[in-house]
Short mmCIF file of C-alpha atoms in Angstrom, two decimals:
data_model
loop_
_atom_site.label_atom_id
_atom_site.label_comp_id
_atom_site.label_asym_id
_atom_site.label_seq_id
_atom_site.Cartn_x
_atom_site.Cartn_y
_atom_site.Cartn_z
CA MET A 24 -3.97 -18.81 -91.49
CA ILE A 25 -2.84 -16.82 -88.48
CA GLU A 26 -3.83 -18.96 -85.52
CA GLY A 27 -3.52 -19.20 -81.77
CA PHE A 28 -0.12 -18.31 -80.41
CA THR A 29 1.17 -16.84 -83.67
CA ALA A 30 -1.68 -14.35 -83.47
CA LEU A 31 -0.82 -13.58 -79.88
CA TYR A 32 2.85 -12.97 -80.78
CA ILE A 33 1.91 -10.62 -83.63
CA PHE A 34 -0.42 -8.75 -81.28
CA MET A 35 2.27 -8.42 -78.61
CA LEU A 36 5.00 -7.25 -81.00
CA ALA A 37 2.72 -4.77 -82.76
CA ALA A 38 1.64 -3.32 -79.40
CA PHE A 39 5.26 -2.77 -78.34
CA THR A 40 6.04 -1.24 -81.72
CA GLY A 41 3.20 1.24 -81.37
CA TYR A 42 4.31 2.17 -77.90
CA GLU A 43 7.97 2.65 -78.83
CA VAL A 44 7.33 4.53 -82.05
CA ILE A 45 5.71 7.46 -80.27
CA ALA A 46 7.29 7.16 -76.82
CA ARG A 47 9.33 10.36 -77.15
CA VAL A 48 6.96 12.56 -79.12
CA PRO A 49 6.99 16.29 -78.25
CA VAL A 50 3.73 17.86 -77.06
CA ILE A 51 3.60 20.13 -80.11
CA LEU A 52 2.88 17.08 -82.26
CA HIS A 53 0.20 15.46 -80.08
CA THR A 54 -2.72 16.69 -82.14
CA PRO A 55 -1.24 15.91 -85.57
CA LEU A 56 0.02 12.53 -84.36
CA MET A 57 -3.38 11.59 -82.98
CA SER A 58 -4.82 12.59 -86.31
CA GLY A 59 -2.14 10.54 -88.09
CA SER A 60 -2.83 7.42 -86.05
CA ASN A 61 -6.52 8.04 -86.67
CA PHE A 62 -5.70 7.85 -90.39
CA VAL A 63 -3.71 4.63 -89.98
CA HIS A 64 -6.64 2.71 -88.50
CA GLY A 65 -8.50 3.69 -91.65
CA ILE A 66 -6.98 0.40 -92.91
CA VAL A 67 -10.28 -0.99 -91.63
CA LEU A 68 -11.37 -0.09 -95.17
CA VAL A 69 -9.77 -3.24 -96.59
CA GLY A 70 -11.63 -5.36 -94.04
CA ALA A 71 -14.91 -3.63 -94.76
CA MET A 72 -14.36 -4.22 -98.51
CA VAL A 73 -13.83 -7.93 -97.90
CA ALA A 74 -16.88 -8.09 -95.61
CA LEU A 75 -19.06 -6.38 -98.23
CA GLY A 76 -17.53 -8.47 -101.03
CA HIS A 77 -18.51 -11.69 -99.30
CA ALA A 78 -22.00 -10.51 -98.28
CA ASP A 79 -24.76 -12.86 -99.47
CA SER A 80 -28.01 -11.54 -98.00
CA ASN A 81 -29.41 -8.04 -98.40
CA LEU A 82 -28.97 -7.35 -94.70
CA GLU A 83 -25.27 -8.23 -94.92
CA ARG A 84 -24.95 -6.05 -98.03
CA TRP A 85 -26.46 -3.06 -96.25
CA ILE A 86 -24.25 -3.42 -93.22
CA GLY A 87 -21.23 -3.98 -95.46
CA PHE A 88 -22.06 -0.92 -97.56
CA PHE A 89 -22.36 1.14 -94.38
CA GLY A 90 -19.00 -0.24 -93.21
CA VAL A 91 -17.16 0.62 -96.43
CA LEU A 92 -18.74 4.08 -96.45
CA LEU A 93 -17.62 4.83 -92.88
CA ALA A 94 -14.17 3.30 -93.39
CA SER A 95 -13.44 5.36 -96.50
CA MET A 96 -14.48 8.49 -94.61
CA ASN A 97 -12.08 7.54 -91.82
CA ALA A 98 -9.19 6.99 -94.23
CA VAL A 99 -9.73 9.97 -96.54
CA GLY A 100 -10.77 12.45 -93.84
CA GLY A 101 -7.94 11.35 -91.57
CA TYR A 102 -5.42 11.85 -94.36
CA VAL A 103 -6.70 15.26 -95.45
CA VAL A 104 -6.75 16.86 -92.00
CA THR A 105 -3.40 15.39 -90.93
CA GLU A 106 -1.73 16.54 -94.12
CA ARG A 107 -3.22 20.03 -93.72
CA MET A 108 -1.91 20.32 -90.18
CA LEU A 109 1.57 19.00 -90.86
CA GLU A 110 1.96 21.13 -93.96
CA MET A 111 1.97 24.19 -91.71
CA PHE A 112 4.83 23.12 -89.47
CA LYS A 113 7.84 25.08 -90.61
CA SER A 114 11.19 25.94 -89.09
CA SER A 115 12.46 29.52 -89.12
CA LYS A 116 15.71 28.21 -90.61
CA GLY A 117 13.94 26.39 -93.43
CA ASP A 118 12.61 27.75 -96.70
CA ARG A 119 9.75 29.94 -95.64
CA MET B 4 -2.83 -13.01 -106.75
CA GLY B 5 -2.96 -14.07 -103.12
CA ALA B 6 0.80 -13.65 -102.76
CA VAL B 7 0.73 -10.18 -104.31
CA ILE B 8 -1.99 -9.14 -101.85
CA GLN B 9 -0.03 -10.51 -98.89
CA ILE B 10 3.17 -8.73 -100.02
CA SER B 11 1.25 -5.48 -100.50
CA TYR B 12 -0.28 -5.73 -97.03
CA PHE B 13 3.16 -6.38 -95.59
CA LEU B 14 4.48 -3.31 -97.39
CA ALA B 15 1.54 -1.24 -96.12
CA ALA B 16 2.19 -2.32 -92.52
CA VAL B 17 5.87 -1.32 -92.84
CA LEU B 18 4.92 2.05 -94.37
CA PHE B 19 2.40 2.72 -91.56
CA ILE B 20 4.97 2.10 -88.84
CA LEU B 21 7.68 4.15 -90.57
CA GLY B 22 5.14 6.87 -91.29
CA LEU B 23 4.08 7.11 -87.64
CA LYS B 24 7.74 7.13 -86.61
CA ARG B 25 8.40 10.08 -88.93
CA MET B 26 5.31 11.87 -87.64
CA SER B 27 6.80 11.97 -84.15
CA SER B 28 9.37 14.65 -85.10
CA PRO B 29 8.41 18.04 -86.55
CA VAL B 30 11.23 17.90 -89.11
CA THR B 31 10.07 14.71 -90.80
CA ALA B 32 6.36 14.80 -89.91
CA ARG B 33 5.16 15.96 -93.31
CA GLY B 34 6.79 13.02 -95.07
CA GLY B 35 5.37 10.63 -92.50
CA ILE B 36 1.74 11.11 -93.46
CA VAL B 37 2.63 10.76 -97.16
CA TRP B 38 4.36 7.41 -96.50
CA ALA B 39 1.36 6.15 -94.56
CA GLY B 40 -0.89 7.43 -97.35
CA VAL B 41 1.01 5.43 -99.96
CA GLY B 42 0.64 2.33 -97.78
CA MET B 43 -3.11 2.89 -97.58
CA LEU B 44 -3.48 3.34 -101.35
CA VAL B 45 -1.52 0.16 -102.10
CA ALA B 46 -3.48 -1.90 -99.56
CA THR B 47 -6.85 -0.61 -100.79
CA PHE B 48 -6.00 -1.15 -104.46
CA VAL B 49 -4.92 -4.78 -104.13
CA THR B 50 -7.98 -5.60 -102.01
CA PHE B 51 -10.15 -5.21 -105.11
CA PHE B 52 -8.47 -8.40 -106.37
CA TRP B 53 -9.19 -10.40 -103.18
CA HIS B 54 -10.32 -13.91 -104.03
CA GLY B 55 -14.07 -14.40 -104.58
CA LEU B 56 -15.35 -10.89 -103.92
CA ASP B 57 -18.72 -9.69 -105.15
CA ASN B 58 -20.91 -6.56 -104.85
CA TYR B 59 -18.34 -4.37 -106.63
CA THR B 60 -20.90 -1.73 -107.61
CA LEU B 61 -21.93 -1.19 -104.01
CA MET B 62 -18.30 -1.19 -102.93
CA ILE B 63 -17.18 1.45 -105.40
CA ALA B 64 -20.26 3.58 -104.72
CA ALA B 65 -19.59 3.50 -100.96
CA ILE B 66 -15.93 4.39 -101.43
CA ALA B 67 -16.76 7.21 -103.82
CA ILE B 68 -19.45 8.76 -101.60
CA GLY B 69 -17.40 8.39 -98.41
CA SER B 70 -14.20 9.72 -99.97
CA ILE B 71 -15.79 12.77 -101.54
CA ALA B 72 -17.73 13.67 -98.39
CA ALA B 73 -14.64 13.31 -96.20
CA TRP B 74 -12.35 15.10 -98.68
CA VAL B 75 -14.62 18.13 -98.93
CA SER B 76 -15.30 18.36 -95.18
CA GLY B 77 -11.64 17.80 -94.34
CA LYS B 78 -10.47 20.56 -96.68
CA ARG B 79 -13.07 23.03 -95.43
CA VAL B 80 -12.86 22.60 -91.68
CA ALA B 81 -11.27 25.49 -89.78
CA MET B 82 -8.13 24.76 -87.79
CA THR B 83 -9.93 25.73 -84.57
CA ALA B 84 -12.45 22.94 -85.20
CA MET B 85 -9.79 20.27 -85.83
CA PRO B 86 -10.28 18.28 -82.58
CA GLN B 87 -13.96 17.54 -83.22
CA MET B 88 -13.22 16.66 -86.85
CA ILE B 89 -10.65 14.08 -85.74
CA ALA B 90 -13.28 12.71 -83.34
CA LEU B 91 -15.77 12.43 -86.18
CA TYR B 92 -13.44 10.57 -88.57
CA ASN B 93 -12.31 8.34 -85.73
CA GLY B 94 -15.92 7.46 -84.94
CA MET B 95 -16.40 6.46 -88.58
CA GLY B 96 -13.51 4.00 -88.25
CA GLY B 97 -15.02 2.51 -85.10
CA GLY B 98 -18.34 2.19 -86.88
CA ALA B 99 -16.67 0.41 -89.79
CA ALA B 100 -15.01 -2.10 -87.44
CA ALA B 101 -18.40 -2.65 -85.80
CA ALA B 102 -20.00 -3.16 -89.22
CA ILE B 103 -17.47 -5.91 -90.03
CA ALA B 104 -18.34 -7.58 -86.73
CA ALA B 105 -22.05 -7.23 -87.50
CA VAL B 106 -21.68 -8.87 -90.91
CA GLU B 107 -19.78 -11.79 -89.35
CA LEU B 108 -22.32 -12.20 -86.55
CA VAL B 109 -25.35 -11.98 -88.84
CA ARG B 110 -23.83 -14.67 -91.06
CA GLY B 111 -22.94 -16.90 -88.10
CA ALA B 112 -19.82 -18.95 -87.37
CA ASP B 113 -19.38 -20.21 -90.96
CA GLY B 114 -16.25 -22.23 -90.21
CA HIS B 115 -14.87 -19.84 -87.59
CA SER B 116 -14.04 -21.19 -84.16
CA GLN B 117 -15.88 -19.83 -81.13
CA ALA B 118 -12.71 -18.05 -80.01
CA VAL B 119 -12.59 -16.12 -83.29
CA MET B 120 -16.28 -15.25 -83.01
CA GLY B 121 -15.55 -14.04 -79.48
CA LEU B 122 -12.93 -11.69 -80.92
CA ALA B 123 -15.48 -10.47 -83.46
CA VAL B 124 -17.87 -9.66 -80.60
CA ALA B 125 -15.13 -7.89 -78.59
CA GLY B 126 -14.08 -5.82 -81.61
CA GLY B 127 -17.72 -5.03 -82.32
CA LEU B 128 -18.27 -3.85 -78.76
CA ILE B 129 -15.18 -1.63 -78.68
CA GLY B 130 -15.76 -0.25 -82.17
CA THR B 131 -19.39 0.57 -81.45
CA VAL B 132 -18.57 2.40 -78.21
CA SER B 133 -15.96 4.37 -80.12
CA PHE B 134 -18.52 5.14 -82.84
CA SER B 135 -21.37 6.47 -80.71
CA GLY B 136 -19.02 8.00 -78.14
CA SER B 137 -17.06 9.90 -80.79
CA LEU B 138 -20.27 11.24 -82.31
CA ILE B 139 -21.26 12.66 -78.90
CA ALA B 140 -17.74 14.08 -78.43
CA PHE B 141 -18.06 15.75 -81.84
CA ALA B 142 -21.50 17.16 -80.98
CA LYS B 143 -20.20 18.56 -77.70
CA LEU B 144 -17.13 20.29 -79.09
CA GLN B 145 -19.11 21.58 -82.07
CA GLY B 146 -21.56 23.13 -79.59
CA LEU B 147 -24.50 20.98 -80.70
CA ILE B 148 -24.82 19.66 -77.13
CA LYS B 149 -24.28 22.56 -74.81
CA ARG B 150 -23.97 21.06 -71.36
CA SER B 151 -22.92 17.95 -69.52
CA ILE B 152 -25.89 15.71 -68.85
CA VAL B 153 -25.75 14.29 -65.36
CA PHE B 154 -28.45 12.33 -63.56
CA PRO B 155 -28.55 10.43 -60.25
CA MET B 156 -27.16 6.88 -60.22
CA GLN B 157 -25.60 7.57 -63.61
CA GLN B 158 -22.47 5.45 -63.19
CA PRO B 159 -24.29 2.37 -61.83
CA PHE B 160 -26.86 2.69 -64.63
CA ASN B 161 -24.15 2.93 -67.30
CA LEU B 162 -22.39 -0.05 -65.78
CA ALA B 163 -25.62 -2.05 -65.87
CA VAL B 164 -26.06 -1.27 -69.59
CA LEU B 165 -22.48 -2.37 -70.27
CA ALA B 166 -22.92 -5.54 -68.22
CA ALA B 167 -26.10 -6.43 -70.10
CA ALA B 168 -24.30 -5.89 -73.42
CA ALA B 169 -21.37 -8.00 -72.27
CA VAL B 170 -23.63 -10.89 -71.20
CA ILE B 171 -25.51 -10.90 -74.50
CA GLY B 172 -22.21 -10.52 -76.38
CA GLY B 173 -20.87 -13.53 -74.49
CA MET B 174 -23.82 -15.60 -75.73
CA LEU B 175 -23.43 -14.65 -79.39
CA PRO B 176 -20.54 -17.01 -80.34
CA PHE B 177 -22.55 -19.99 -79.07
CA GLN B 178 -25.74 -19.48 -81.06
CA GLU B 179 -26.55 -20.58 -84.58
CA ALA B 180 -26.57 -17.43 -86.73
CA GLY B 181 -27.84 -13.87 -86.68
CA GLY B 182 -31.14 -13.44 -84.91
CA THR B 183 -32.50 -10.59 -82.86
CA LEU B 184 -29.87 -11.04 -80.16
CA VAL B 185 -27.27 -9.44 -82.47
CA PHE B 186 -29.42 -6.33 -82.82
CA VAL B 187 -30.09 -6.13 -79.07
CA PHE B 188 -26.34 -6.39 -78.50
CA PHE B 189 -25.47 -3.52 -80.86
CA ALA B 190 -28.35 -1.35 -79.59
CA LEU B 191 -27.13 -1.73 -76.00
CA VAL B 192 -23.52 -0.96 -76.89
CA LEU B 193 -24.53 2.09 -78.97
CA ALA B 194 -26.50 3.36 -75.98
CA PHE B 195 -23.56 2.72 -73.67
CA GLY B 196 -21.19 4.81 -75.84
CA VAL B 197 -23.66 7.71 -75.72
CA LEU B 198 -24.33 7.41 -71.97
CA MET B 199 -20.65 7.15 -71.14
CA THR B 200 -19.71 10.29 -73.07
CA LEU B 201 -22.62 12.58 -72.16
CA PRO B 202 -21.51 13.49 -68.62
CA ILE B 203 -17.92 14.32 -69.63
CA GLY B 204 -17.15 18.04 -69.77
CA GLY B 205 -15.72 19.88 -72.76
CA ALA B 206 -12.31 20.45 -71.16
CA ASP B 207 -11.76 16.71 -70.79
CA MET B 208 -12.95 15.86 -74.28
CA PRO B 209 -9.45 15.67 -75.88
CA VAL B 210 -8.48 12.83 -73.55
CA VAL B 211 -11.72 11.05 -74.40
CA ILE B 212 -11.23 11.53 -78.15
CA SER B 213 -7.72 10.14 -77.84
CA LEU B 214 -9.05 7.18 -75.88
CA TYR B 215 -11.66 6.42 -78.54
CA ASN B 216 -8.91 6.67 -81.14
CA ALA B 217 -6.97 3.96 -79.32
CA LEU B 218 -10.17 1.88 -78.95
CA THR B 219 -10.90 2.07 -82.67
CA GLY B 220 -7.36 0.87 -83.34
CA LEU B 221 -7.89 -2.09 -81.04
CA ALA B 222 -11.26 -2.90 -82.63
CA VAL B 223 -9.67 -2.83 -86.08
CA GLY B 224 -6.95 -5.18 -84.81
CA PHE B 225 -9.53 -7.64 -83.44
CA GLU B 226 -11.55 -7.65 -86.66
CA GLY B 227 -8.25 -8.21 -88.47
CA PHE B 228 -7.88 -11.52 -86.60
CA VAL B 229 -11.43 -12.47 -87.58
CA LEU B 230 -10.82 -11.71 -91.26
CA ASN B 231 -7.30 -13.15 -91.12
CA ASN B 232 -5.95 -9.85 -92.43
CA ALA B 233 -2.39 -9.09 -91.29
CA ALA B 234 -2.42 -5.43 -92.37
CA MET B 235 -5.44 -4.76 -90.15
CA ILE B 236 -3.97 -6.68 -87.22
CA ILE B 237 -0.68 -4.80 -87.28
CA ALA B 238 -1.97 -1.32 -88.10
CA GLY B 239 -4.85 -1.63 -85.65
CA THR B 240 -2.72 -2.90 -82.78
CA VAL B 241 0.01 -0.33 -83.38
CA VAL B 242 -2.58 2.46 -83.24
CA GLY B 243 -4.20 0.87 -80.20
CA ALA B 244 -0.91 0.94 -78.30
CA ALA B 245 0.25 4.33 -79.59
CA GLY B 246 -3.18 5.81 -78.88
CA SER B 247 -3.19 4.46 -75.31
CA LEU B 248 0.19 6.05 -74.66
CA LEU B 249 -0.95 9.33 -76.22
CA THR B 250 -4.06 9.29 -74.03
CA GLN B 251 -1.91 8.84 -70.93
CA LEU B 252 0.42 11.67 -71.98
CA MET B 253 -2.53 13.99 -72.53
CA ALA B 254 -4.15 13.13 -69.22
CA LYS B 255 -0.80 13.69 -67.49
CA ALA B 256 -0.39 17.08 -69.15
CA MET B 257 -3.76 18.07 -67.67
CA ASN B 258 -2.83 16.62 -64.28
CA ARG B 259 -5.78 14.22 -64.44
CA SER B 260 -6.01 10.47 -64.37
CA ILE B 261 -7.93 8.73 -67.13
CA ALA B 262 -10.31 7.22 -64.57
CA ASN B 263 -10.93 10.70 -63.18
CA VAL B 264 -11.77 12.01 -66.65
CA LEU B 265 -14.17 9.16 -67.39
CA PHE B 266 -15.94 8.87 -64.05
CA GLY B 267 -15.53 12.19 -62.24
CA ALA B 268 -17.24 15.34 -63.43
CA PHE B 269 -14.88 18.34 -63.24
CA GLY B 270 -17.42 21.14 -63.25
CA HIS B 271 -18.67 20.31 -59.75
CA ALA B 272 -15.91 21.32 -57.35
CA PRO B 273 -14.98 24.95 -58.18
CA GLN B 274 -17.79 26.72 -56.27
CA ALA B 275 -16.19 25.67 -52.98
CA ALA B 276 -12.84 27.27 -53.71
CA ALA B 277 -13.99 30.24 -55.75
CA THR B 278 -14.32 32.32 -52.60
CA ASP B 279 -10.60 32.75 -51.99
CA SER B 280 -9.51 36.16 -53.10
CA GLU B 281 -5.79 36.66 -53.28
CA GLY B 282 -6.30 40.40 -53.01
CA GLY B 283 -5.10 43.11 -55.35
CA THR B 284 -7.15 45.23 -57.69
CA LEU B 285 -7.16 44.89 -61.45
CA LYS B 286 -5.07 47.65 -63.03
CA PRO B 287 -5.87 48.52 -66.64
CA ILE B 288 -3.20 49.92 -68.99
CA ASP B 289 -3.43 51.97 -72.17
CA PRO B 290 -2.49 50.01 -75.35
CA ASP B 291 0.01 52.73 -76.31
CA ASP B 292 1.88 52.39 -73.01
CA ALA B 293 1.79 48.60 -73.32
CA GLY B 294 3.24 48.85 -76.85
CA ILE B 295 6.08 51.07 -75.65
CA MET B 296 6.77 48.73 -72.77
CA MET B 297 7.21 45.80 -75.14
CA ALA B 298 9.16 47.72 -77.76
CA TYR B 299 11.84 48.68 -75.23
CA SER B 300 12.12 45.21 -73.69
CA SER B 301 14.88 42.79 -74.45
CA LYS B 302 12.78 39.65 -74.02
CA VAL B 303 9.03 39.16 -74.49
CA VAL B 304 7.24 35.86 -73.91
CA VAL B 305 3.84 35.48 -75.56
CA VAL B 306 1.40 33.10 -73.85
CA PRO B 307 -1.55 32.35 -76.11
CA GLY B 308 -4.68 30.52 -75.01
CA TYR B 309 -7.88 29.35 -76.63
CA GLY B 310 -9.27 32.90 -76.35
CA MET B 311 -6.70 33.93 -78.95
CA ALA B 312 -7.89 31.25 -81.34
CA VAL B 313 -11.54 32.18 -80.85
CA ALA B 314 -10.73 35.81 -81.71
CA GLN B 315 -8.66 34.58 -84.71
CA ALA B 316 -5.83 36.79 -83.45
CA GLN B 317 -2.95 34.43 -84.30
CA HIS B 318 -1.97 36.25 -87.51
CA LYS B 319 -1.90 39.62 -85.75
CA ILE B 320 0.20 38.19 -82.92
CA TRP B 321 2.82 36.96 -85.36
CA GLU B 322 2.82 40.39 -87.05
CA LEU B 323 3.42 42.00 -83.66
CA ALA B 324 6.17 39.49 -82.86
CA GLU B 325 7.91 40.19 -86.17
CA LEU B 326 7.72 43.94 -85.56
CA LEU B 327 9.26 43.52 -82.12
CA GLU B 328 12.01 41.29 -83.49
CA GLU B 329 12.91 43.93 -86.05
CA ARG B 330 13.54 46.23 -83.11
CA GLY B 331 15.87 43.65 -81.55
CA VAL B 332 13.44 42.25 -78.99
CA ARG B 333 13.71 38.49 -78.50
CA VAL B 334 10.21 37.02 -78.75
CA LYS B 335 9.30 33.52 -77.62
CA PHE B 336 5.98 31.73 -77.58
CA ALA B 337 5.10 29.65 -74.52
CA ILE B 338 2.51 26.96 -74.91
CA HIS B 339 0.89 25.13 -72.07
CA PRO B 340 0.27 21.44 -72.84
CA VAL B 341 -3.49 21.92 -72.61
CA ALA B 342 -3.72 25.32 -74.30
CA GLY B 343 -6.35 25.18 -77.01
CA ARG B 344 -8.76 22.30 -77.16
CA MET B 345 -6.19 19.50 -77.27
CA PRO B 346 -2.48 19.15 -76.54
CA GLY B 347 -0.67 20.49 -79.58
CA HIS B 348 -3.74 22.24 -80.95
CA MET B 349 -2.32 25.70 -80.18
CA ASN B 350 0.87 24.79 -82.03
CA VAL B 351 -1.22 23.98 -85.07
CA LEU B 352 -3.00 27.34 -84.83
CA LEU B 353 0.26 29.27 -84.50
CA ALA B 354 1.79 27.27 -87.33
CA GLU B 355 -1.21 28.28 -89.45
CA ALA B 356 -0.28 31.93 -88.82
CA GLY B 357 3.28 31.22 -89.93
CA VAL B 358 5.03 31.10 -86.55
CA PRO B 359 8.07 28.82 -86.96
CA TYR B 360 7.98 25.88 -84.54
CA ASP B 361 11.46 26.59 -83.14
CA LYS B 362 10.14 29.82 -81.58
CA ILE B 363 7.50 27.85 -79.69
CA TYR B 364 8.45 26.47 -76.29
CA ASP B 365 7.04 23.83 -73.99
CA LEU B 366 6.17 24.38 -70.36
CA ASP B 367 9.41 22.80 -69.08
CA GLU B 368 11.62 24.74 -71.49
CA ILE B 369 10.11 28.17 -70.92
CA ASN B 370 9.37 28.21 -67.17
CA PRO B 371 13.02 28.89 -66.13
CA GLU B 372 13.02 31.87 -68.53
CA PHE B 373 10.14 33.87 -67.04
CA PRO B 374 12.24 35.55 -64.32
CA THR B 375 14.48 37.03 -67.05
CA ALA B 376 11.60 38.10 -69.30
CA ASP B 377 10.76 41.81 -69.32
CA VAL B 378 7.20 41.29 -70.47
CA ALA B 379 4.93 38.26 -70.51
CA LEU B 380 1.99 38.89 -72.83
CA VAL B 381 -0.97 36.65 -71.94
CA ILE B 382 -3.64 36.45 -74.65
CA GLY B 383 -6.87 34.63 -73.94
CA ALA B 384 -5.26 32.22 -71.47
CA ASN B 385 -6.49 32.00 -67.92
CA ASP B 386 -6.33 28.84 -65.82
CA VAL B 387 -2.96 27.75 -67.26
CA VAL B 388 -1.28 30.89 -65.86
CA ASN B 389 -3.12 31.00 -62.53
CA PRO B 390 -0.54 30.94 -59.70
CA VAL B 391 -3.04 29.46 -57.22
CA ALA B 392 -2.20 26.13 -58.85
CA ARG B 393 1.14 26.49 -57.04
CA THR B 394 0.08 28.31 -53.90
CA ASN B 395 -3.41 27.33 -52.81
CA PRO B 396 -4.00 23.66 -51.90
CA GLU B 397 -7.76 24.37 -51.64
CA SER B 398 -8.06 25.22 -55.30
CA PRO B 399 -9.44 22.59 -57.69
CA ILE B 400 -6.55 23.27 -60.07
CA TYR B 401 -3.93 22.94 -57.30
CA GLY B 402 -1.03 20.82 -58.52
CA MET B 403 -1.68 21.39 -62.22
CA PRO B 404 1.59 22.43 -63.87
CA ILE B 405 1.26 26.06 -64.98
CA LEU B 406 3.29 28.63 -66.87
CA ASN B 407 4.98 30.79 -64.22
CA VAL B 408 4.05 34.04 -65.92
CA ASP B 409 3.80 35.87 -62.59
CA GLN B 410 7.59 35.62 -62.17
CA SER B 411 8.36 37.84 -65.16
CA LYS B 412 9.08 41.54 -64.57
CA ASN B 413 5.85 42.76 -66.17
CA VAL B 414 2.72 40.91 -67.14
CA LEU B 415 0.26 42.15 -69.76
CA VAL B 416 -3.06 40.35 -69.95
CA ILE B 417 -5.38 40.76 -72.91
CA LYS B 418 -8.85 39.76 -71.79
CA ARG B 419 -12.32 40.30 -73.12
CA GLY B 420 -13.96 41.18 -69.83
CA GLN B 421 -13.65 40.62 -66.14
CA GLY B 422 -15.13 37.09 -66.24
CA LYS B 423 -13.59 33.91 -64.98
CA GLY B 424 -11.80 31.16 -66.88
CA PHE B 425 -13.08 27.88 -68.26
CA SER B 426 -13.06 26.27 -64.82
CA GLY B 427 -14.75 29.23 -63.12
CA ILE B 428 -11.83 29.91 -60.79
CA GLU B 429 -10.66 33.39 -59.78
CA ASN B 430 -7.24 34.19 -61.25
CA ALA B 431 -4.77 35.54 -58.71
CA LEU B 432 -2.38 36.61 -61.48
CA PHE B 433 -4.64 39.49 -62.55
CA GLY B 434 -4.41 41.22 -59.16
CA LYS B 435 -0.59 41.09 -58.91
CA ASP B 436 1.38 44.34 -58.62
CA ASN B 437 3.29 43.70 -61.85
CA THR B 438 0.18 42.82 -63.87
CA ARG B 439 -1.62 45.23 -66.18
CA MET B 440 -4.89 44.46 -67.94
CA LEU B 441 -5.76 45.23 -71.56
CA TYR B 442 -9.53 44.84 -71.87
CA GLY B 443 -10.89 44.12 -75.33
CA ASP B 444 -11.20 41.67 -78.17
CA ALA B 445 -7.83 39.94 -78.67
CA GLN B 446 -7.61 40.77 -82.36
CA ASP B 447 -8.51 44.48 -81.89
CA MET B 448 -6.18 44.83 -78.97
CA VAL B 449 -3.19 43.27 -80.72
CA GLY B 450 -3.95 45.55 -83.66
CA LYS B 451 -3.70 48.54 -81.31
CA LEU B 452 -0.42 47.23 -79.89
CA ILE B 453 0.94 46.90 -83.44
CA GLN B 454 -0.04 50.52 -84.16
CA ALA B 455 1.63 51.64 -80.93
CA VAL B 456 4.89 49.87 -81.79
CA LYS B 457 4.82 51.17 -85.37
CA ARG B 458 4.47 54.77 -84.21
CA LEU B 459 7.75 54.63 -82.26
#
């Protein structure tokens, strides 16, 4: 179990990591990077799967189904659009 | 199996962080999303083997439907519509986080402490706001909602809705299980997300989308604590922090504070300052003459705006630039941080046309170069090249960093008509002595310029 202060430490370290990782990003990548981070929080899919998997009543099943549906759209859609955008970034020195 | 799942989640978290790191440089960006994608696949796959899961049919059906719908829409969407698509997918993520919270709250504490249930409520609140808010942002940018909806006492009313939701949310961890209070809570928060987003104008939407992206990350992190899922905690929190920073950077690029974007409506001030006329008449120029002017220059700076993207002129522009380069003209592209619908959006559109990213320059890099440029070609950009932002303290855009196009030796402006820009402010650049106007559709006009250069 992740409890109390351990949780707080993980939260703090992850927040600093997120901040540092993109601290010096050039403006040209703002849109793709936002799209990329949008994809990363698609990890909510695993949580939605667990929530649906443990659902006992019909109401819980419906909400869980809805959650998994939305989460998989977040993950797949986020990946597809980010990949499409980044694919187009080429250097004039590179293999065009 | 538990250990394998934990190791896989750990691996996924590492891949997400490395992937985001790689995405922050154009050279490695492509690999970054692939790394993050591998992390996601691994994490999703092992979750099927989570201890004591049920409802597999529903689970697989939901994943299949969601994935196919998102795959098809993501592949089809035009690059110009990318910002609203990101908003839409982000809203889905917020909704999913809210759904997890809803399942937990409907079931009741079930062994969780009240602190953990409090986190579930907080994540549910943030995720739901992100969900309904993102849907409104999508509808606005897609043109489904045409105008900003403003009514008297709007901010106090919104605040009251939020306060009511927060009070009910605060009660939820202390009650037995489920009940109508859970539904009232989610209904109020859904309404708040809609109400909060409706008055915000289209120009500010990118900042709002970015903010909701950060909020979804945070909501995912909170629900990760509730489900005791380390991958969700780390990925969600990293995105929450990265997204907050990105939101700040975007707001700064637009010379706006986040509070100003959320609570002040932009479209209200301009009428007051629109009266100042900086003099000068608009002088049209023939496309042939403009083509000759560029062909015999040594340096041309192209300044594209959203008008270029609307006219789908980016491919033609690159053709023109290549033609000029063959004649020995140095061509550079100058992009204002808020050109397009979102910072970086214009870069994506130019990249789509095949313009290499090392020919594209930021505001800070290109501004010192305008005085040595023979021609600055402005295509469908308006407010971001308006010199009143430097000169007239009365103007609503005063203080916004702009591209100093007016300092180059000659300025060519391609413009559809004599109308005003997005903010409704008169543009002093157009009346300058060294400015010539090319009236017409951006794509047609660039085509004519290409013909003119080819004939030489």
